[in-house]
Short mmCIF file of C-alpha atoms in Angstrom, two decimals:
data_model
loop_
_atom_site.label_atom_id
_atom_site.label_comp_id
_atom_site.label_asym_id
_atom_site.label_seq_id
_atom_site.Cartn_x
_atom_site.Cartn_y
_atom_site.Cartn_z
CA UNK V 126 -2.72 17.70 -10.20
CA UNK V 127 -1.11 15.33 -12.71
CA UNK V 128 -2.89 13.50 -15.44
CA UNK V 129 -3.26 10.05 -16.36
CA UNK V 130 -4.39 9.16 -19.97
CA UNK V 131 -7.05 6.74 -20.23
CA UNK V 132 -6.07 4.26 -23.16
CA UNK V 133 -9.18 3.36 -24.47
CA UNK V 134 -10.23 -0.44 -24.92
CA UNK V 135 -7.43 -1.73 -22.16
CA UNK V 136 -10.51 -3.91 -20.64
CA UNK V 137 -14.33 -4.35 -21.84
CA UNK V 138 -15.92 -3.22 -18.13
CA UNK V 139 -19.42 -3.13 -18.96
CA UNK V 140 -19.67 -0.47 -16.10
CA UNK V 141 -17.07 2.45 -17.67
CA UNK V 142 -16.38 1.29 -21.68
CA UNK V 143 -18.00 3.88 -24.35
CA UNK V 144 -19.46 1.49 -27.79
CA UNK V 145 -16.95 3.21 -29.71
CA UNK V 146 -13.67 1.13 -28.08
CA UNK V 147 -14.65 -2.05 -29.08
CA UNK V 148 -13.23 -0.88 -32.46
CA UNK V 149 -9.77 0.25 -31.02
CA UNK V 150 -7.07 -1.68 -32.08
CA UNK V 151 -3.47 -2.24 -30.59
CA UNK V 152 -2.31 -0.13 -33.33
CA UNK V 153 -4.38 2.44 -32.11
CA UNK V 154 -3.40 2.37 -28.86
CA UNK V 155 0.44 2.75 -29.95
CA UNK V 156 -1.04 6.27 -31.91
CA UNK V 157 -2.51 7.29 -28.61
CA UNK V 158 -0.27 6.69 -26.32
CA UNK V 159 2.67 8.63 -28.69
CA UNK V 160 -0.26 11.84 -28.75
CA UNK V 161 -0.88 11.68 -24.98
CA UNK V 162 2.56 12.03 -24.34
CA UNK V 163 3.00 14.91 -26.71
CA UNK V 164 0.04 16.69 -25.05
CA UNK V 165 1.20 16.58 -21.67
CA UNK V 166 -0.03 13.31 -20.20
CA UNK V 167 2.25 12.58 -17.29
CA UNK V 168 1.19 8.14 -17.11
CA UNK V 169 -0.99 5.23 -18.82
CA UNK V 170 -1.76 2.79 -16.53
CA UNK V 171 -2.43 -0.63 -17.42
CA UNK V 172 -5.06 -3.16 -15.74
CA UNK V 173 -4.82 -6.50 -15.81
CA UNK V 174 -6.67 -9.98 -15.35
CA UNK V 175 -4.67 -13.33 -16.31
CA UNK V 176 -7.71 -15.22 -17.04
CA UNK V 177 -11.48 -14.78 -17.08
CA UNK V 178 -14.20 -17.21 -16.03
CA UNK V 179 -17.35 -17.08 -18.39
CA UNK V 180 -19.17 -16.42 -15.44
CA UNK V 181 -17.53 -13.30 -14.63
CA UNK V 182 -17.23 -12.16 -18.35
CA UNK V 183 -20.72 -10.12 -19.04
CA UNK V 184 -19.87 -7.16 -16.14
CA UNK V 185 -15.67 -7.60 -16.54
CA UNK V 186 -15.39 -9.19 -20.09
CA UNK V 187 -12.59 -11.21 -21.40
CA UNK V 188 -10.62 -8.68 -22.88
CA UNK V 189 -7.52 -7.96 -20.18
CA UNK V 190 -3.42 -7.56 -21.45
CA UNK V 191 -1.03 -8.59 -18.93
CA UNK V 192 0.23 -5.47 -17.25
CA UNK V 193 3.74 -5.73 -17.40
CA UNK V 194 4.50 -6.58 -20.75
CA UNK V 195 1.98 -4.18 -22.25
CA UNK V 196 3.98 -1.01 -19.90
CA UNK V 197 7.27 -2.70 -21.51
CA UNK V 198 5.54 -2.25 -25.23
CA UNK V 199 4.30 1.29 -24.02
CA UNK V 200 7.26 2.35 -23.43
CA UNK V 201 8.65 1.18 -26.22
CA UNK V 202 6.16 3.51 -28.19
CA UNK V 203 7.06 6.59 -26.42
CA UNK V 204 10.08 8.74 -25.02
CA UNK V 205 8.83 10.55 -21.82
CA UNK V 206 6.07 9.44 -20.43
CA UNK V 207 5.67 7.27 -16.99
CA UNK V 208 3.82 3.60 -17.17
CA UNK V 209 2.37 2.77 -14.72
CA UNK V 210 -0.18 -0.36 -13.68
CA UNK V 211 -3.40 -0.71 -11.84
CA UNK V 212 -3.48 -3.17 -11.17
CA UNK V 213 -0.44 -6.10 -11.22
CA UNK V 214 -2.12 -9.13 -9.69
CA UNK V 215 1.16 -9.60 -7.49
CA UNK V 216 0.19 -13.16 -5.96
CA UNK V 217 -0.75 -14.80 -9.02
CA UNK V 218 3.17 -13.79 -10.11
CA UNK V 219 6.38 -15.30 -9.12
CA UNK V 220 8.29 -12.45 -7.60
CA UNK V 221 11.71 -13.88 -9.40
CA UNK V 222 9.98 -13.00 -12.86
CA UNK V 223 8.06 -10.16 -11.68
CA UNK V 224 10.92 -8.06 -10.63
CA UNK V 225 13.31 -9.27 -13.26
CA UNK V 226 10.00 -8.31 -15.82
CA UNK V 227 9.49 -4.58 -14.65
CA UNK V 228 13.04 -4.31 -14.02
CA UNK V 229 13.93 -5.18 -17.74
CA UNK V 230 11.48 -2.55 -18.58
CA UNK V 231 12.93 0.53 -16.48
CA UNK V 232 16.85 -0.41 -17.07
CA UNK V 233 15.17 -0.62 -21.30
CA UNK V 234 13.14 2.87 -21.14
CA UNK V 235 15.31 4.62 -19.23
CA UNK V 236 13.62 4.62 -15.59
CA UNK V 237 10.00 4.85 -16.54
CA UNK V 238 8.27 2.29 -15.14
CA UNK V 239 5.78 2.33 -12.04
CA UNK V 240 3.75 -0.45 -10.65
CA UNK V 241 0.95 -0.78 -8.52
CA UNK V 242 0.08 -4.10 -6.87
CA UNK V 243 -3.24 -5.20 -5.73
CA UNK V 244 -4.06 -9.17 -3.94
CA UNK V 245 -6.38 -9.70 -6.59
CA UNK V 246 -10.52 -10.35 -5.83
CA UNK V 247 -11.51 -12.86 -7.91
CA UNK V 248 -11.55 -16.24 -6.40
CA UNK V 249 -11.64 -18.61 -9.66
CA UNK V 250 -8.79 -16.52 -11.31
CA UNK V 251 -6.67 -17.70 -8.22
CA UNK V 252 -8.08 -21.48 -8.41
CA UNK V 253 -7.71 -21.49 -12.08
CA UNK V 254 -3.70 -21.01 -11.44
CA UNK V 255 -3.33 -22.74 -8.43
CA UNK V 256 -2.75 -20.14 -6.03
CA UNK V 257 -4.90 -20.17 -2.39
CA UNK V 258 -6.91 -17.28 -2.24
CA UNK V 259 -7.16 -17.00 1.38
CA UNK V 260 -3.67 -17.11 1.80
CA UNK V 261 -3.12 -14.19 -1.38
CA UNK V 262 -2.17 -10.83 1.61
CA UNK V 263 0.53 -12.73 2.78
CA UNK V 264 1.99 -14.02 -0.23
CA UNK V 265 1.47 -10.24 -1.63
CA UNK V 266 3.51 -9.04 1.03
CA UNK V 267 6.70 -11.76 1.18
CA UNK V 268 6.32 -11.03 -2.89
CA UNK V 269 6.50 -7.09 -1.89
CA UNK V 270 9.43 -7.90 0.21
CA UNK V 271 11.29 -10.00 -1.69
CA UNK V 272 11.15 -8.07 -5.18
CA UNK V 273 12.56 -4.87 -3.12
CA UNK V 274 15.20 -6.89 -1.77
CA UNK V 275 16.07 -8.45 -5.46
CA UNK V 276 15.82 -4.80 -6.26
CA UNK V 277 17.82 -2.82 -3.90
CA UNK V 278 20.46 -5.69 -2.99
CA UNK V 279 23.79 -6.23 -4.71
CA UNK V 280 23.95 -9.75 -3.18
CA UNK V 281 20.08 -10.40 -2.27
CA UNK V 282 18.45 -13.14 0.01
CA UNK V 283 15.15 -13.95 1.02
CA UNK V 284 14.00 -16.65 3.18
CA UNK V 285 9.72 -16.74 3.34
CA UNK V 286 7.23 -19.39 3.58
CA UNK V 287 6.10 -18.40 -0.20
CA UNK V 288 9.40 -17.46 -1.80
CA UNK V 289 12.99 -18.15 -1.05
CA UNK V 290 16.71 -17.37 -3.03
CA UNK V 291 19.77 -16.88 -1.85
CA UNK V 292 23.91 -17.12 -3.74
CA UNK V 293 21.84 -15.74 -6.46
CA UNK V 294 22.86 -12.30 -8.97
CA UNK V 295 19.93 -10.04 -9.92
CA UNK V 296 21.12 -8.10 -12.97
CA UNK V 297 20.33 -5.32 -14.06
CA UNK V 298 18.75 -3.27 -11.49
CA UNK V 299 16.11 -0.86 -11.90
CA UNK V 300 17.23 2.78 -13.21
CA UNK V 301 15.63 4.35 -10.56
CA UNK V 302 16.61 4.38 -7.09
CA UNK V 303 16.28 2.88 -4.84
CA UNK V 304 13.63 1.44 -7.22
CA UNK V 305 10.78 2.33 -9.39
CA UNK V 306 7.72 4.18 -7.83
CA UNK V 307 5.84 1.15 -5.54
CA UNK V 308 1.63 2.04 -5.71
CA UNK V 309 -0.73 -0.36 -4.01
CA UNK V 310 -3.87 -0.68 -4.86
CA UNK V 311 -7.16 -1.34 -3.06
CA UNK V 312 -9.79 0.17 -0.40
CA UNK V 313 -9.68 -2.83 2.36
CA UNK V 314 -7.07 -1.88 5.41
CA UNK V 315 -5.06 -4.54 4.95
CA UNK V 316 -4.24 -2.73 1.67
CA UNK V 317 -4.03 0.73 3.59
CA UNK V 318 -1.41 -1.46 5.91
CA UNK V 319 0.41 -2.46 2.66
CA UNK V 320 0.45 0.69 1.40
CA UNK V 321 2.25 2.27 4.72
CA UNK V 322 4.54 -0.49 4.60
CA UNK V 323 6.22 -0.59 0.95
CA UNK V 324 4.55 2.13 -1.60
CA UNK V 325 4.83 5.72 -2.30
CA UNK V 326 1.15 5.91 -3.36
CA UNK V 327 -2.07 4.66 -3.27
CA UNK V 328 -4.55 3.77 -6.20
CA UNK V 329 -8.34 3.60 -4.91
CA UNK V 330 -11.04 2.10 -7.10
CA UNK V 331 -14.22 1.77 -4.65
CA UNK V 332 -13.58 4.50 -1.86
CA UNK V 333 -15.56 7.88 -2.02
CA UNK V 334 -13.98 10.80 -2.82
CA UNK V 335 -15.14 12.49 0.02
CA UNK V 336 -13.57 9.46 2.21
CA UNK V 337 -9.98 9.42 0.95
CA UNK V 338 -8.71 12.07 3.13
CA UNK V 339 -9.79 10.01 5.84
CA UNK V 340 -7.99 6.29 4.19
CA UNK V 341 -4.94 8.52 3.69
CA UNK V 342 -4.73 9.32 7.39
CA UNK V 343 -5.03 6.19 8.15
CA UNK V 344 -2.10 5.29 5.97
CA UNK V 345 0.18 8.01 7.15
CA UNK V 346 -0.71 6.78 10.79
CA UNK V 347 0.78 3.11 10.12
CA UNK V 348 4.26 3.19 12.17
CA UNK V 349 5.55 1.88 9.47
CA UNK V 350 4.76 5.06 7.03
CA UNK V 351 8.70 7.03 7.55
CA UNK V 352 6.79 10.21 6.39
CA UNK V 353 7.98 9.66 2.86
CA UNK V 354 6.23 11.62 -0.06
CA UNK V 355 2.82 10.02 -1.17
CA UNK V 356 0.89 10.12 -4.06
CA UNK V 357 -2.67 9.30 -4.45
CA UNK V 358 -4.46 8.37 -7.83
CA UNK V 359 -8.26 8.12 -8.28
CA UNK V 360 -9.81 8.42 -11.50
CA UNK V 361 -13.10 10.43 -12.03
CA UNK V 362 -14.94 7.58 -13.61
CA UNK V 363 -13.66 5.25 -11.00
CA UNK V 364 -16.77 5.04 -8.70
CA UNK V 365 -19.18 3.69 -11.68
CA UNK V 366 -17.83 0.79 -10.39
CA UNK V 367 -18.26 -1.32 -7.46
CA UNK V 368 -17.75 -4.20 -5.60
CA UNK V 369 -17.40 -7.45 -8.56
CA UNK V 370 -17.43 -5.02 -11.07
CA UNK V 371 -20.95 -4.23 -10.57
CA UNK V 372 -22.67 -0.60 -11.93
CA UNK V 373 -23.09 1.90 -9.42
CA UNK V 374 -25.11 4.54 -11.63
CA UNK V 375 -22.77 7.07 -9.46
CA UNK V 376 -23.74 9.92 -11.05
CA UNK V 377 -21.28 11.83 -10.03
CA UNK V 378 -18.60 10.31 -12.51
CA UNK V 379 -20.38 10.19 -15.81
CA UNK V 380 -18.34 10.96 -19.17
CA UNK V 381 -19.32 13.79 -20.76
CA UNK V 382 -18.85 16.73 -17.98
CA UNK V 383 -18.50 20.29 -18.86
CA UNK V 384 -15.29 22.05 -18.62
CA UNK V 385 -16.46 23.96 -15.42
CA UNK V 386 -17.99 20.19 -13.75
CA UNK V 387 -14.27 18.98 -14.45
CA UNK V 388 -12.71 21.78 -12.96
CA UNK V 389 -14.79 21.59 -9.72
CA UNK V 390 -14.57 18.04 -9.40
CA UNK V 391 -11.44 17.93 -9.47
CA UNK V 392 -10.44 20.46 -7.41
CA UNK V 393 -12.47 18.98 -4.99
CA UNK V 394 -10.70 15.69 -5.46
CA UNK V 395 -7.57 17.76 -4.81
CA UNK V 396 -8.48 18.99 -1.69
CA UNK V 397 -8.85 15.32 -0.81
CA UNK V 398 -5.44 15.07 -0.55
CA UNK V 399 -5.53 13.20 -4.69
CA UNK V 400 -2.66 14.08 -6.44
CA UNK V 401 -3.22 12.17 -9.92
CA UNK V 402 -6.89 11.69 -12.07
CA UNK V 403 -8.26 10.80 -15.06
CA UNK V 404 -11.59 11.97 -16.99
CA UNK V 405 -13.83 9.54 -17.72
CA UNK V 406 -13.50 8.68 -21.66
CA UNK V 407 -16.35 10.82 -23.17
CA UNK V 408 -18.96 9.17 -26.07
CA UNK V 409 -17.37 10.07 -28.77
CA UNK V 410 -17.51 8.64 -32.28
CA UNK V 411 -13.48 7.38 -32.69
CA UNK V 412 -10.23 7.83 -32.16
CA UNK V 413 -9.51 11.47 -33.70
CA UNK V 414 -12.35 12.61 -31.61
CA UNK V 415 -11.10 11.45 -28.32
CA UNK V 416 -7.74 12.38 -29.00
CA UNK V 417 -9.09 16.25 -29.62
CA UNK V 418 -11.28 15.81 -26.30
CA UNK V 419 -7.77 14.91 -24.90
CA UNK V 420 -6.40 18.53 -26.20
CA UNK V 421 -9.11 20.03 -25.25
CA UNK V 422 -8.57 18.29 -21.12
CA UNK V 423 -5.30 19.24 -21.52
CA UNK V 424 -5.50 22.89 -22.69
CA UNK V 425 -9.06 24.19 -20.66
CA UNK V 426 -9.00 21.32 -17.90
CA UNK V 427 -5.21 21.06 -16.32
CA UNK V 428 -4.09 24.60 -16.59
CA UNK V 429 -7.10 25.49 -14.40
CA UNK V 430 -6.81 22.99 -11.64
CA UNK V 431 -4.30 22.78 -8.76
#
């Protein structure tokens, strides 16, 4: 099982955030992020809203970085450590800018970036920048297609309804080949679809943990999944959230858990077919304390799981 560091105050979800992040700075964050690496951390992932509506802002709040650039200052911060997203909004995004963005950012820190790309859920975000809603899978997937090609193409060209280039020179590439890792997130089957179609992993946010065996199968049935290696990502706190960003009260993914409820839980998680998790960030009184309940996940917790 690999780890992902959860970087405290990255959104104000009224559903997962401890009192103690709303004093966590930027400068903070940069501290953090330089400690998880040194302890073993193997990502940060970054979530992401462009814009807010008041109406929306007492169970998501207004506080939201844009992914992208914040992975790009992450990395910036650091030496080994991956940087990852979850998630990049892809159809509120030009895919020219996208890819040149988070291409910029693996050619600068040396192949380290990830991304996972979700459609996006809330409907006055998409009206507030002028992009049709009901129309956001397929513009996510010409994006998909078209930032791979920009990506993987010495001399690329696209021709979609949503996006089209061609006599055009994408430099640089990406580090990695044939590009950085591609996650999608998202429970609905069109997302399963995507995920078979473009990604080498999947990030869930509202499916059980005792259905994602299933969703995988379902992903690794698509014809066209090429039986590639896939990774799966679900956090433990994950499922205090649902649908809008409403509380669950899942009590199964409180903060807090003993070393031996960790250990369980996520071995169970790993016989799931998950391959990446988080803890749920514990309450804590600051910053020094959650980066020694960090040590102490990294030194009892990860050595003991598969």
């Amino acid at each position: 099982m690999k780890f992902t560091f959860a970087l405290p105050h990255m959104m104000e979800l009224d559903a997962m955030m401890q009192p103690w992040e709303m004093a966590v700075t930027g400068a903070d964050q940069t501290r953090m992020a330089r400690r998880a690496e040194e302890l073993g951390f193997d990502m940060i992932a970054v979530p992401e809203h462009i814009v807010m509506p008041r109406e929306h802002v007492d169970l998501s709040g207004g506080h939201w970085l844009h992914s992208t650039i914040a992975q790009a200052y992450f990395a910036g911060a650091t030496e080994r450590i991956t940087l990852n997203s979850c998630v990049t909004i892809l159809p509120l995004q030009h895919p020219l800018v996208t890819a040149k963005a988070l291409a910029t950012a693996d050619w600068l820190s040396g192949g380290r970036m990830m991304v996972t790309f979700g459609v996006g859920w809330l409907q006055r975000e998409f009206e507030l920048l002028g992009v049709p809603f009901r129309k956001r899978g397929r513009i996510a997937d010409e994006y998909l297609a078209a930032i791979i090609e920009l990506w993987t193409q010495d001399e690329p060209s696209f021709a979609g309804q949503f996006v089209s280039f061609e006599d055009v020179v994408f430099e640089p590439k990406p580090i990695q080949q044939p590009h950085p890792p591609i996650w999608i997130g998202g429970d609905s089957d069109a997302a399963l679809r995507r995920a078979a179609r473009f990604a080498s992993g999947w990030f869930t946010f509202l499916t059980k943990p005792e259905d994602i065996a299933a969703r995988v199968d379902i992903i690794t049935s698509q014809p066209e999944y090429d039986g590639r290696p896939f990774d799966v990502m679900h956090g433990l706190g994950t499922n205090r959230v649902g649908e809008g960003h409403v509380p669950t009260g899942d009590r199964g993914a409180w903060p807090g858990m003993s070393a031996a409820e960790l250990i369980d839980r996520i071995g169970a998680l790993h016989e799931h077919g998950v391959t990446y998790t988080s803890v749920p960030i514990p309450p804590v009184r600051g910053v020094e304390e959650y980066l020694d309940y960090s040590q102490w996940v990294m030194e009892e917790i990860a050595p003991n799981v598969p």
